[in-house]
Short mmCIF file of C-alpha atoms in Angstrom, two decimals:
data_model
loop_
_atom_site.label_atom_id
_atom_site.label_comp_id
_atom_site.label_asym_id
_atom_site.label_seq_id
_atom_site.Cartn_x
_atom_site.Cartn_y
_atom_site.Cartn_z
CA MET A 3 -2.19 90.79 93.52
CA ARG A 4 -2.20 92.79 90.36
CA ASP A 5 -1.16 96.24 89.14
CA VAL A 6 -3.84 98.34 87.28
CA GLY A 7 -2.27 101.58 85.92
CA GLY A 8 0.16 101.83 88.95
CA ILE A 9 -2.40 100.69 91.53
CA ARG A 10 -1.99 97.67 93.46
CA GLN A 11 -5.14 95.76 93.89
CA ASP A 12 -5.60 92.63 96.18
CA VAL A 13 -7.40 89.67 94.60
CA ALA A 14 -8.32 87.01 97.15
CA VAL A 15 -8.60 83.55 95.82
CA ILE A 16 -9.58 80.96 98.51
CA GLY A 17 -9.45 77.21 98.73
CA ILE A 18 -10.51 74.91 101.67
CA ARG A 19 -7.12 74.25 102.72
CA THR A 20 -5.84 77.93 102.73
CA PHE A 21 -9.20 79.20 104.37
CA TRP A 22 -8.67 76.50 107.05
CA SER A 23 -5.35 77.42 107.87
CA ALA A 24 -5.96 80.93 108.14
CA LEU A 25 -8.68 80.49 110.70
CA PRO A 26 -8.07 80.98 114.51
CA THR A 27 -8.49 77.81 116.74
CA GLU A 28 -11.91 79.35 117.93
CA GLY A 29 -12.88 79.82 114.32
CA ARG A 30 -12.12 76.23 113.56
CA TRP A 31 -14.25 74.91 116.71
CA LEU A 32 -17.23 77.14 115.22
CA LEU A 33 -17.04 75.47 111.84
CA SER A 34 -16.14 72.07 112.92
CA THR A 35 -19.74 71.21 114.38
CA VAL A 36 -21.83 73.32 112.65
CA ALA A 37 -23.10 70.60 110.26
CA ILE A 38 -23.95 68.23 113.12
CA GLN A 39 -25.55 71.01 115.24
CA THR A 40 -28.21 71.80 112.18
CA LEU A 41 -28.95 68.28 111.28
CA GLY A 42 -31.83 68.36 113.89
CA ARG A 43 -33.24 71.42 112.25
CA GLY A 44 -32.91 69.92 108.84
CA LEU A 45 -35.33 67.10 110.35
CA THR A 46 -37.93 69.44 111.29
CA LEU A 47 -37.49 72.62 108.80
CA PRO A 48 -39.39 71.17 105.77
CA PHE A 49 -42.10 69.31 107.92
CA THR A 50 -43.27 71.56 110.64
CA ILE A 51 -46.12 72.88 108.73
CA ILE A 52 -47.06 69.56 107.32
CA TYR A 53 -46.90 68.42 111.04
CA LEU A 54 -49.42 70.99 112.37
CA HIS A 55 -51.65 70.92 109.32
CA GLU A 56 -51.60 67.24 108.27
CA VAL A 57 -50.80 65.20 111.51
CA ARG A 58 -52.35 67.70 114.08
CA GLY A 59 -55.26 68.70 111.79
CA PHE A 60 -54.74 72.49 112.33
CA GLU A 61 -56.28 74.46 109.52
CA LEU A 62 -53.51 75.82 106.83
CA ASP A 63 -54.14 79.48 107.58
CA LEU A 64 -53.90 78.50 111.54
CA ALA A 65 -50.66 76.55 110.71
CA GLY A 66 -49.21 79.66 108.89
CA ALA A 67 -49.87 81.89 111.79
CA LEU A 68 -48.63 79.55 114.34
CA MET A 69 -45.37 79.17 112.19
CA SER A 70 -44.96 82.91 112.24
CA LEU A 71 -44.88 82.95 115.87
CA ILE A 72 -41.34 81.86 115.79
CA ALA A 73 -40.50 84.92 113.76
CA ILE A 74 -42.75 87.29 115.91
CA THR A 75 -41.05 86.13 119.10
CA GLY A 76 -37.78 86.38 117.54
CA LEU A 77 -38.41 89.97 116.41
CA ILE A 78 -39.55 90.73 119.92
CA VAL A 79 -36.50 89.46 121.89
CA THR A 80 -33.97 90.52 119.26
CA GLY A 81 -33.51 93.97 120.32
CA PRO A 82 -33.15 93.40 123.84
CA GLY A 83 -30.83 90.42 122.90
CA GLY A 84 -28.45 92.48 120.92
CA SER A 85 -28.15 95.09 123.85
CA LEU A 86 -27.38 92.19 126.27
CA ILE A 87 -24.95 90.68 124.00
CA ASP A 88 -23.04 93.98 124.01
CA ARG A 89 -23.26 94.26 127.71
CA TYR A 90 -22.84 90.68 128.82
CA GLY A 91 -21.57 88.99 125.72
CA ALA A 92 -22.77 86.40 123.37
CA LYS A 93 -22.15 83.31 125.26
CA ALA A 94 -24.39 84.00 128.28
CA VAL A 95 -27.12 85.21 125.78
CA LEU A 96 -26.69 81.95 123.50
CA LEU A 97 -26.86 79.77 126.41
CA VAL A 98 -30.29 81.05 127.42
CA GLY A 99 -31.81 80.72 123.86
CA LEU A 100 -30.49 77.21 123.34
CA THR A 101 -32.24 76.17 126.70
CA ALA A 102 -35.40 77.84 125.17
CA MET A 103 -34.84 75.93 121.91
CA ILE A 104 -34.56 72.46 123.85
CA ALA A 105 -37.61 73.09 125.63
CA GLY A 106 -39.79 74.38 122.73
CA CYS A 107 -38.86 71.24 120.35
CA THR A 108 -39.61 68.77 123.24
CA LEU A 109 -42.94 70.44 123.79
CA LEU A 110 -43.72 70.71 120.20
CA ALA A 111 -43.17 66.94 119.83
CA PHE A 112 -46.14 66.19 121.77
CA ALA A 113 -48.38 69.22 121.05
CA THR A 114 -51.93 68.09 119.81
CA HIS A 115 -53.51 71.46 120.72
CA PRO A 116 -52.96 74.93 119.12
CA ALA A 117 -52.15 76.52 122.40
CA VAL A 118 -49.32 73.90 123.40
CA ALA A 119 -47.98 74.29 119.65
CA ALA A 120 -47.91 78.07 120.25
CA VAL A 121 -46.10 77.97 123.39
CA ALA A 122 -43.65 75.65 121.93
CA LEU A 123 -43.01 77.78 119.16
CA VAL A 124 -42.81 80.84 121.00
CA LEU A 125 -39.95 79.10 122.96
CA ILE A 126 -38.31 78.24 119.56
CA GLY A 127 -38.52 81.83 118.76
CA VAL A 128 -36.60 83.01 121.75
CA ASN A 129 -33.65 81.08 120.51
CA PHE A 130 -34.04 82.22 116.89
CA GLY A 131 -34.17 85.83 117.99
CA VAL A 132 -30.87 85.63 119.87
CA SER A 133 -29.02 83.34 117.91
CA TRP A 134 -28.41 85.17 115.05
CA PRO A 135 -27.05 88.19 116.33
CA GLY A 136 -25.32 86.16 119.18
CA PHE A 137 -23.45 83.77 116.50
CA ASN A 138 -22.87 86.63 114.20
CA ALA A 139 -21.07 88.50 116.94
CA LEU A 140 -19.04 85.66 118.02
CA ILE A 141 -17.97 84.99 114.34
CA ALA A 142 -17.10 88.57 113.88
CA SER A 143 -15.21 88.64 117.21
CA VAL A 144 -12.79 85.65 115.73
CA VAL A 145 -12.46 86.66 112.12
CA ASP A 146 -12.21 89.98 110.41
CA GLY A 147 -11.25 91.49 107.08
CA ASP A 148 -11.94 89.42 103.75
CA LEU A 149 -11.85 86.28 105.79
CA ARG A 150 -15.05 87.44 107.55
CA GLN A 151 -17.03 87.28 104.30
CA GLN A 152 -15.52 83.90 103.26
CA TYR A 153 -16.27 82.63 106.89
CA PHE A 154 -19.94 83.70 106.81
CA GLY A 155 -20.18 81.81 103.15
CA VAL A 156 -18.44 78.57 104.49
CA ASN A 157 -20.45 78.59 107.48
CA PHE A 158 -23.69 79.21 105.63
CA ALA A 159 -22.69 76.03 103.22
CA LEU A 160 -22.20 73.78 106.27
CA VAL A 161 -25.48 75.02 107.99
CA ASN A 162 -27.25 73.92 104.88
CA LEU A 163 -25.11 70.81 104.80
CA GLY A 164 -26.66 69.53 107.97
CA ILE A 165 -30.13 70.93 107.04
CA GLY A 166 -30.10 69.11 103.60
CA VAL A 167 -29.02 65.75 105.39
CA GLY A 168 -31.78 65.97 107.93
CA GLY A 169 -34.25 66.87 105.35
CA ILE A 170 -33.25 63.77 103.35
CA ILE A 171 -33.50 61.54 106.36
CA GLY A 172 -36.82 63.16 107.37
CA GLY A 173 -38.12 62.95 103.95
CA PHE A 174 -37.77 59.21 104.15
CA TYR A 175 -38.57 58.54 107.81
CA VAL A 176 -41.58 60.66 108.63
CA ASP A 177 -45.09 59.64 107.77
CA VAL A 178 -48.25 61.66 108.17
CA SER A 179 -50.06 58.57 109.07
CA SER A 180 -47.61 57.84 112.06
CA PRO A 181 -47.51 60.90 114.25
CA GLU A 182 -44.90 59.11 116.47
CA THR A 183 -42.54 59.42 113.50
CA PHE A 184 -42.91 63.40 113.88
CA THR A 185 -42.26 63.24 117.76
CA VAL A 186 -38.98 61.36 117.16
CA ILE A 187 -37.52 64.16 114.62
CA PHE A 188 -38.59 67.08 117.19
CA LEU A 189 -36.80 65.28 119.86
CA VAL A 190 -33.63 64.64 117.81
CA ASP A 191 -33.76 68.62 117.06
CA ALA A 192 -33.78 69.58 120.90
CA ALA A 193 -30.82 66.96 121.26
CA THR A 194 -28.81 68.66 118.68
CA SER A 195 -28.83 71.93 120.57
CA LEU A 196 -26.58 70.34 123.16
CA ILE A 197 -23.78 70.54 120.92
CA PRO A 198 -23.40 74.42 120.61
CA MET A 199 -24.05 74.55 124.48
CA ALA A 200 -21.04 72.05 125.18
CA LEU A 201 -18.94 74.29 122.70
CA LEU A 202 -19.89 77.53 124.53
CA LEU A 203 -19.19 76.13 127.84
CA GLY A 204 -15.86 74.44 126.50
CA PRO A 205 -13.54 75.38 124.06
CA LEU A 206 -15.24 78.84 123.41
CA ARG A 207 -15.63 79.68 127.05
CA HIS A 208 -12.95 82.37 126.90
CA VAL A 209 -14.13 84.15 123.76
CA ARG A 210 -15.40 87.69 124.38
CA THR A 211 -17.72 89.48 122.21
CA GLN A 212 -18.31 92.32 124.67
CA HIS A 213 -15.82 95.30 125.12
CA ALA A 214 -15.22 97.87 127.55
CA PRO A 215 -15.11 101.27 125.59
CA ALA A 216 -11.95 103.16 125.74
CA ASP A 217 -11.89 106.42 127.47
CA ASP A 218 -11.21 108.29 124.17
CA ALA A 219 -13.53 106.29 122.28
CA PRO A 220 -16.80 107.79 120.43
CA ALA A 221 -20.24 106.68 122.10
CA SER A 222 -21.45 103.59 120.48
CA GLY A 223 -24.83 104.70 120.06
CA GLY A 224 -28.31 102.96 120.59
CA TYR A 225 -30.75 101.48 118.10
CA ARG A 226 -32.31 104.67 117.18
CA GLU A 227 -28.70 106.44 116.17
CA ILE A 228 -27.90 103.29 114.48
CA ILE A 229 -30.98 102.77 112.40
CA ARG A 230 -31.02 106.49 111.24
CA GLN A 231 -27.87 105.95 109.27
CA PRO A 232 -29.16 105.64 105.48
CA ALA A 233 -26.97 102.35 104.83
CA VAL A 234 -28.30 100.59 107.68
CA LEU A 235 -32.01 101.71 106.94
CA TRP A 236 -31.62 100.68 103.23
CA LEU A 237 -29.85 97.43 104.19
CA SER A 238 -32.50 96.51 106.58
CA LEU A 239 -35.29 97.05 104.16
CA LEU A 240 -33.65 94.95 101.59
CA THR A 241 -33.15 92.21 104.09
CA PHE A 242 -36.62 92.39 105.22
CA ILE A 243 -37.93 91.93 101.47
CA ALA A 244 -35.31 89.22 100.92
CA MET A 245 -36.53 87.18 103.88
CA PHE A 246 -40.03 87.69 102.95
CA ILE A 247 -39.79 86.15 99.57
CA GLY A 248 -37.08 83.79 100.69
CA TYR A 249 -36.72 82.08 103.81
CA GLY A 250 -40.09 83.33 104.90
CA GLN A 251 -41.38 80.90 102.41
CA MET A 252 -39.18 78.09 103.06
CA GLU A 253 -40.80 76.65 106.21
CA ALA A 254 -44.21 77.59 105.02
CA GLY A 255 -45.11 78.95 101.52
CA PHE A 256 -43.01 76.30 99.34
CA PRO A 257 -43.68 73.15 101.23
CA ALA A 258 -47.54 74.32 101.15
CA TYR A 259 -47.52 75.15 97.59
CA ALA A 260 -45.58 71.96 96.66
CA ARG A 261 -47.98 69.73 98.70
CA GLN A 262 -51.32 71.50 97.88
CA VAL A 263 -50.80 72.94 94.45
CA ALA A 264 -48.09 71.19 92.59
CA GLU A 265 -49.22 68.12 94.63
CA VAL A 266 -45.97 66.31 95.10
CA SER A 267 -45.05 63.80 97.97
CA THR A 268 -43.40 64.60 101.08
CA ARG A 269 -40.32 62.59 99.92
CA THR A 270 -40.03 64.94 97.02
CA VAL A 271 -40.29 67.83 99.32
CA GLY A 272 -37.44 66.44 101.56
CA LEU A 273 -35.33 65.74 98.31
CA ALA A 274 -36.07 69.32 97.24
CA PHE A 275 -34.09 70.37 100.45
CA ALA A 276 -31.40 67.93 99.61
CA VAL A 277 -31.15 69.57 96.31
CA ASN A 278 -30.70 72.74 97.89
CA THR A 279 -27.93 71.60 100.12
CA ALA A 280 -26.03 70.03 97.38
CA VAL A 281 -25.94 73.24 95.14
CA ILE A 282 -24.94 75.20 98.17
CA VAL A 283 -22.26 72.94 99.32
CA LEU A 284 -20.99 72.40 95.71
CA LEU A 285 -21.09 75.94 94.79
CA GLN A 286 -20.28 78.06 97.62
CA PHE A 287 -16.35 78.19 97.44
CA THR A 288 -16.51 78.95 93.86
CA VAL A 289 -19.08 81.70 94.17
CA LEU A 290 -16.79 83.03 97.18
CA LYS A 291 -13.94 83.24 94.59
CA ARG A 292 -16.10 84.99 92.17
CA ILE A 293 -17.38 87.65 94.36
CA SER A 294 -14.19 88.42 96.16
CA GLY A 295 -13.50 92.11 95.56
CA ARG A 296 -16.53 92.72 93.80
CA ARG A 297 -19.33 95.27 95.10
CA ARG A 298 -21.72 93.18 97.28
CA THR A 299 -24.50 95.35 96.08
CA ARG A 300 -24.00 94.13 92.59
CA VAL A 301 -24.02 90.50 93.99
CA MET A 302 -27.26 91.37 95.44
CA LEU A 303 -28.63 92.42 91.89
CA VAL A 304 -27.74 89.03 90.53
CA MET A 305 -29.23 87.34 93.43
CA ALA A 306 -32.42 89.11 92.86
CA ALA A 307 -32.51 88.04 89.27
CA VAL A 308 -31.88 84.35 90.15
CA TRP A 309 -34.48 84.31 92.79
CA ALA A 310 -37.05 85.76 90.22
CA VAL A 311 -36.34 82.75 87.91
CA SER A 312 -36.63 80.24 90.67
CA TRP A 313 -40.02 81.34 91.75
CA LEU A 314 -41.25 81.33 87.89
CA ILE A 315 -40.05 77.80 87.81
CA LEU A 316 -42.16 76.99 91.03
CA GLY A 317 -45.13 78.58 89.54
CA GLY A 318 -44.50 76.36 86.25
CA ALA A 319 -44.62 73.26 88.54
CA GLY A 320 -48.08 74.15 89.83
CA LEU A 321 -49.42 74.25 86.31
CA LEU A 322 -48.98 70.37 86.17
CA PRO A 323 -49.87 68.87 89.43
CA ASP A 324 -49.34 65.38 90.51
CA THR A 325 -46.96 64.62 87.63
CA LEU A 326 -43.38 63.90 87.27
CA THR A 327 -42.74 67.52 85.61
CA ALA A 328 -44.47 68.93 88.71
CA ALA A 329 -41.70 67.15 91.12
CA ILE A 330 -39.02 68.10 88.67
CA GLY A 331 -39.98 71.61 88.89
CA VAL A 332 -40.18 71.57 92.59
CA LEU A 333 -36.47 70.11 92.69
CA ALA A 334 -35.26 72.74 90.06
CA PHE A 335 -36.75 75.39 91.95
CA MET A 336 -34.68 74.55 95.06
CA GLY A 337 -31.62 74.19 93.00
CA VAL A 338 -31.98 77.68 91.28
CA PHE A 339 -33.01 79.21 94.54
CA ALA A 340 -30.00 77.71 96.33
CA PHE A 341 -27.67 79.55 93.67
CA GLY A 342 -29.17 82.85 94.90
CA GLU A 343 -28.70 82.03 98.55
CA THR A 344 -24.89 81.34 97.86
CA LEU A 345 -24.81 84.92 96.57
CA LEU A 346 -26.82 86.56 99.51
CA GLN A 347 -25.36 84.90 102.86
CA PRO A 348 -21.82 85.96 102.50
CA THR A 349 -22.71 89.43 101.55
CA VAL A 350 -25.48 90.78 103.75
CA PRO A 351 -24.01 89.79 107.14
CA ALA A 352 -20.42 90.88 106.38
CA VAL A 353 -21.88 94.53 105.30
CA TYR A 354 -23.60 94.67 108.86
CA ASN A 355 -20.41 93.59 110.61
CA ASP A 356 -18.14 96.01 108.47
CA LEU A 357 -20.60 98.88 109.40
CA ALA A 358 -20.37 97.92 113.00
CA SER A 359 -17.79 98.36 115.69
CA ASP A 360 -16.72 96.17 118.44
CA HIS A 361 -18.78 98.27 120.81
CA ASN A 362 -22.23 97.90 119.09
CA ARG A 363 -21.74 94.74 117.21
CA GLY A 364 -24.40 93.02 118.96
CA ARG A 365 -27.10 95.63 118.30
CA TYR A 366 -26.03 95.63 114.41
CA ASN A 367 -26.52 92.17 114.33
CA ALA A 368 -29.71 92.32 115.95
CA ILE A 369 -31.03 94.86 113.60
CA ASN A 370 -30.05 92.44 110.86
CA SER A 371 -32.09 89.43 113.03
CA ALA A 372 -35.01 92.04 113.27
CA ALA A 373 -35.00 92.61 109.58
CA PHE A 374 -34.80 88.75 108.95
CA GLN A 375 -37.49 88.03 111.54
CA ALA A 376 -40.01 90.64 110.11
CA GLY A 377 -39.69 89.15 106.81
CA ALA A 378 -40.36 85.76 108.21
CA ILE A 379 -43.46 86.93 109.92
CA THR A 380 -45.22 88.32 107.12
CA GLY A 381 -43.81 85.53 104.69
CA PRO A 382 -45.71 82.23 106.39
CA ILE A 383 -48.85 84.71 107.06
CA ALA A 384 -49.12 85.81 103.26
CA ALA A 385 -48.41 82.28 102.17
CA GLY A 386 -51.22 80.86 104.32
CA ILE A 387 -53.69 83.58 103.29
CA LEU A 388 -53.17 83.40 99.75
CA LEU A 389 -52.73 79.64 99.47
CA ASP A 390 -55.69 78.94 101.71
CA GLN A 391 -57.93 81.02 99.22
CA GLY A 392 -56.52 79.42 96.10
CA LEU A 393 -54.60 82.43 94.87
CA ASP A 394 -51.83 80.42 93.45
CA VAL A 395 -51.04 82.82 90.65
CA ALA A 396 -50.97 85.79 92.82
CA TYR A 397 -48.66 83.91 95.36
CA ILE A 398 -46.00 83.41 92.58
CA ALA A 399 -46.63 86.95 91.39
CA VAL A 400 -45.90 88.39 94.93
CA MET A 401 -42.56 86.43 94.99
CA VAL A 402 -41.40 87.62 91.65
CA ILE A 403 -42.21 91.27 92.34
CA GLY A 404 -40.49 91.07 95.64
CA CYS A 405 -37.41 89.90 93.43
CA LEU A 406 -37.77 93.25 91.49
CA VAL A 407 -37.71 95.34 94.83
CA ILE A 408 -34.58 93.89 96.05
CA GLY A 409 -32.93 94.94 92.77
CA VAL A 410 -34.06 98.47 93.27
CA LEU A 411 -33.03 98.48 96.91
CA ALA A 412 -29.52 97.15 96.12
CA ILE A 413 -29.10 99.95 93.47
CA ALA A 414 -30.21 102.62 96.17
CA LEU A 415 -27.82 100.90 98.82
CA GLU A 416 -24.90 101.28 96.63
CA ARG A 417 -25.00 105.06 96.52
CA ARG A 418 -25.22 105.23 100.40
CA ILE A 419 -22.64 102.54 101.69
CA PRO A 420 -18.90 103.07 102.40
CA ALA A 421 -16.74 101.20 99.62
CA SER A 422 -15.02 99.32 102.54
CA ALA A 423 -18.48 97.91 103.35
CA ASN A 424 -19.49 97.16 100.13
CA GLY A 425 -16.48 94.63 99.74
CA VAL A 426 -14.34 97.05 97.59
CA THR A 427 -10.86 97.21 98.94
CA GLU A 428 -9.39 100.77 98.76
CA PRO A 429 -6.56 101.13 96.11
CA VAL A 430 -3.20 101.19 97.56
CA GLU A 431 -0.58 103.37 95.57
CA VAL A 432 2.53 101.40 94.80
CA PRO A 433 5.50 103.48 95.65
CA GLN A 434 7.58 103.81 92.21
CA ALA A 435 11.30 103.91 92.24
CA PRO A 436 12.68 107.26 91.56
CA PRO A 437 14.23 107.30 88.05
CA VAL A 438 17.86 106.57 87.80
CA PRO A 439 20.01 109.48 86.59
CA PRO A 440 22.18 108.59 83.49
CA VAL A 441 25.75 107.91 84.10
CA PRO A 442 27.88 110.63 82.28
CA PRO A 443 30.35 109.37 80.11
CA SER A 444 33.91 108.94 81.07
#
């Protein structure tokens, strides 16, 4: 806490112990198993498109289109999912999504035909469409205030820890000449979905995300009313672009570029995801301390610049294929990109949830998820087309231009967002003691 010109301002400084002690019991349950839950996802995330293209023999552009089915399905179900979350609660919706995830991963493990793979990826997409708004609504119901932004950041670090460890294991285990190794990792991915199901049915069974509106409460509004708000509209557009050049490339564009252009090994691809995880886990708390109390839109500007540098590094790796320099470039790309992620993930979900109320939180998070999925749809498709046509330089150029667009959108968003949702604590006047009158001489 500090005083500036008679104005009291709160400066949040967090540490692991203080953060953990500040969490309610439900928040601790949510965080305690995140890394284990996402281990299975890490096993399959870097290698799904490699599995479809190199193991099952699908053309690269077809594999990219199949990968986009996850996001297409997610986009279709996320709107109804958000409404169902507000009406019936996140727990019921998440249980349906996790059941679809288990079925999809199991089916994909044995998919030898594009139609079978398509059905499997659609089922996985159902889970992706409801899990983002569902878990975000669950988190926002458990924690609030500045602790919420910190929670999103720490949760993101733990998610990446699980994914990174899974990527390391997968990189050393899978072999494109042994299809059964890929079958095993998809079955493990299915099994890890049982962990959040157990949490929802056990320790978190009493957590409610749906709330009956009070008689004097204003109408929460539907999707049309929410999306018409300038802050939501600009934020959603920024999210879409960030997903297109970011996570939309992690499952398709980056592995394909690394393998087909930079010509690195699958082990290097797996290690790159490990580097990504290490940077996030090591830097996330430090980044949270640095950005606490700062405008979230300014943090997004820095993130855009960092990501632009990362894509230029990957482009450089493609100029020296099948060399040690290319491998180093691929690893460096993931490290720099990860730093940008530590800036993005605590801010965007926190903005959406600070704009929302308890009565429409599911729909706000569904809009966030829809923007995410839309970017993830176009990302793999664009990557598959550009890389399949040998337009390697154009691919990198599109990514860098997208980073510049994010910067422009962040500036536009800052003019339309409330200060409270932008991470700026309203200053509180410190009452000044009245002057003590002089004591008259005796």
